[in-house]
Structures are given as C-alpha cells and as structure tokens.
C-alpha cells in the first residue's frame, strides 16, 4: 500500500512523491512516464549500487527500451563537476537523448548530482528521484534544488530543476548506518522547529520508535516532514523569500562542515547550527531558556552533537561570512520566533554569532 503527496509548481501539479514500504509499485509509477519508449540510466554511488542497483535494474527489465546502471564513488567529496563530466561522457557513449530518462538512486549527493546532470544534459532531460537515505527522503529529493560543490563551497554551482516523480521506499532506511540515519534526522527536526511545533512534539513523543526504526513510525515521520517542505517550496520554489527558512541551522552548519573538511556528516553540522541558532533566538528573548535547553538536548538521543571540541569560533565566523547565503554582504540568519515558527533576521551581529559559537564549544569541566 503506498501513499502519495503532489507537489505543485506555479499552482499546477508538478510531480508526485510516492511513499511505500517496498519497491513493488515502482514500475507502475514509472509507467505513467511512458518508459516503454525510453532508455533509462540509473545513476547511483558505489555503496547504494551494491544494495539496490541490481534490484532496480531487474525491475526495469522488459519495461523500457534499455536500462543501464552508472555508479560513481560515494561521498560528498565526489559531488563535483568532474563527476558530472564523467556522467555526460557515459550518457553520450550510451547515446542518450532528450526523450530518455535518468533515475537518481541514493542519498543527497546522488540526487543533487543526477538532478544537475538532468538539468543540463542536452538542455534538460527528465529525471526521477529514488532517495534511499533519511536526509534525501525528508529533505533533499524534494523541491528541485540540484547542484555540486565547487572549490570547497557547498552547492555553489546548480540549478532548480524538478523531478518527474519521487519514489520513497521507507524500508531502505533500515539498511542505513546509524550515523547516516541520524544525520537525516537533523533535517526532520529542523522542519518541526521552523514550521510545525506539533510535529516537533510528536518527534519527542516518538523518540524510541524512531530510534528503533519502526517502519510505520518512519513512514509517518517522513510524510509529515515532506508535507512541511511541500508547503514551503510551493510558496517559494526558487528561494526568493520563505524557502530560506529551510536553511535554519545551515549557516553555521555549513561553516563547521567546511572547517572539518566534510569529515562530519551534514546532519551533525546542521544539529550544531540549529543549537547555535536556537541559542541566539533565546538571547533575543524569542525562546525561553527552557525551550532553548529542550531543543538543544533533543538532539542527544538521536546521536547528534550539541557541542564541538577543537573549534575556533573566529574561524567559523569567518567561514560563516563567506557562505553564499549572504544578502548583499549581510548574513541571512534564520532564527526561531517560537518553536514551530522561524524568521529571517538580517541583523544578527558578529557578537551574537561568536556568543553562540562559544556556547557550542566543548570545554572539559575543570576538576
Ligand atoms: N534543503 C533546503 C532547501 O531545499 O531549500
């Protein structure tokens, strides 16, 4: 049994997100894209290829003109124009044209790279997202952001390009290693904090079921998370305004990610960024002290950090200011007006940021 959510673009239905506990409805869903007339290239990484690549290619057998699998090495360090170039070469060698179809099978990196290839190969070719990580299911596969990192800057080169379908098999979350699972959870928490206080409460109440990865609970969690993202991206698909709220925790998060040379997961850095942003919100007297500490401590059972050793606040501040989310030299900082309601603040000072960084700096207790 699958559930679905339709994402509208410019007030018209654009693509469906299908939520399922298996891949059994995948080919029926793809049939609506007339795949019997198309070649399909399944793009994935070397890790996910071993888990699901064979299964997806088998499911496609006899259903399309031809299906091929292309894997590139896994990891954020491969989210580059070099990987994109290798994929263009493969598609040219396999004679893919604009009527054919790409499938992104994997996590956020696979989705972002494949989406960018789809947006640019022959000026645009259809693509489908099959996200297999929590980060990709709850966040990055929805809303049409595609792109690659460039010279250490995250998502510096990219395009908005909508998929034709997003198919989520929630059972894939069972095979994720703990670190990747909890990394995705940071984005789920973020959605509750910025837009839906009741969802945030629900996450607190269902902590054990989520950590046990009970499929029914995960299904509800991912669907509610996607619904929040749907409401945001439908109103502001190309981040002219409200979509920036989704960057809560990301301004400082990205700076930490860069300072650690991507050795920490995205979600670990976002969790630290969320704690820092919640701290500034408390200092602005928008959150109470109790709310701040509850938000901070809520990350702990999900194995996400709330403090960091060996961090130089001045270095992180400088990196924060070099992030692309600046509006004419001012940082577009996302803060919480209350739990479940975020806003864009252009007046956060260096001192506010340094104060928050000192708060998340781990200092060993002196005996
Ligand atoms: N992950 C933030 C966005 O899609 O805008």
mmCIF file with all atom_site columns, C-alpha atoms in Angstrom, residues 32 37 61 72 140 150 208 213 219 236 259 264 272 321-322 353:
data_model
loop_
_atom_site.group_PDB
_atom_site.id
_atom_site.type_symbol
_atom_site.label_atom_id
_atom_site.label_alt_id
_atom_site.label_comp_id
_atom_site.label_asym_id
_atom_site.label_entity_id
_atom_site.label_seq_id
_atom_site.pdbx_PDB_ins_code
_atom_site.Cartn_x
_atom_site.Cartn_y
_atom_site.Cartn_z
_atom_site.occupancy
_atom_site.B_iso_or_equiv
_atom_site.pdbx_formal_charge
_atom_site.auth_seq_id
_atom_site.auth_comp_id
_atom_site.auth_asym_id
_atom_site.auth_atom_id
_atom_site.pdbx_PDB_model_num
ATOM 1  C CA . UNK A 1 32  ? 2.953  6.839  -16.123 1.00 0.00 ? 32  UNK A CA 1
ATOM 2  C CA . UNK A 1 37  ? 9.534  4.287  -25.192 1.00 0.00 ? 37  UNK A CA 1
ATOM 3  C CA . UNK A 1 61  ? 13.917 -5.294 -17.453 1.00 0.00 ? 61  UNK A CA 1
ATOM 4  C CA . UNK A 1 72  ? 30.296 6.868  -9.087  1.00 0.00 ? 72  UNK A CA 1
ATOM 5  C CA . UNK A 1 140 ? 16.892 16.988 -0.473  1.00 0.00 ? 140 UNK A CA 1
ATOM 6  C CA . UNK A 1 150 ? 32.903 23.853 -6.116  1.00 0.00 ? 150 UNK A CA 1
ATOM 7  C CA . UNK A 1 208 ? 12.053 5.396  20.881  1.00 0.00 ? 208 UNK A CA 1
ATOM 8  C CA . UNK A 1 213 ? 13.373 2.477  13.046  1.00 0.00 ? 213 UNK A CA 1
ATOM 9  C CA . UNK A 1 219 ? 6.589  6.446  7.262   1.00 0.00 ? 219 UNK A CA 1
ATOM 10 C CA . UNK A 1 236 ? 8.634  29.940 -2.886  1.00 0.00 ? 236 UNK A CA 1
ATOM 11 C CA . UNK A 1 259 ? 36.131 23.661 8.658   1.00 0.00 ? 259 UNK A CA 1
ATOM 12 C CA . UNK A 1 264 ? 31.455 15.253 9.925   1.00 0.00 ? 264 UNK A CA 1
ATOM 13 C CA . UNK A 1 272 ? 25.219 22.172 15.881  1.00 0.00 ? 272 UNK A CA 1
ATOM 14 C CA . UNK A 1 321 ? 30.506 35.155 6.417   1.00 0.00 ? 321 UNK A CA 1
ATOM 15 C CA . UNK A 1 322 ? 31.933 33.640 3.244   1.00 0.00 ? 322 UNK A CA 1
ATOM 16 C CA . UNK A 1 353 ? 27.386 34.548 16.333  1.00 0.00 ? 353 UNK A CA 1
#
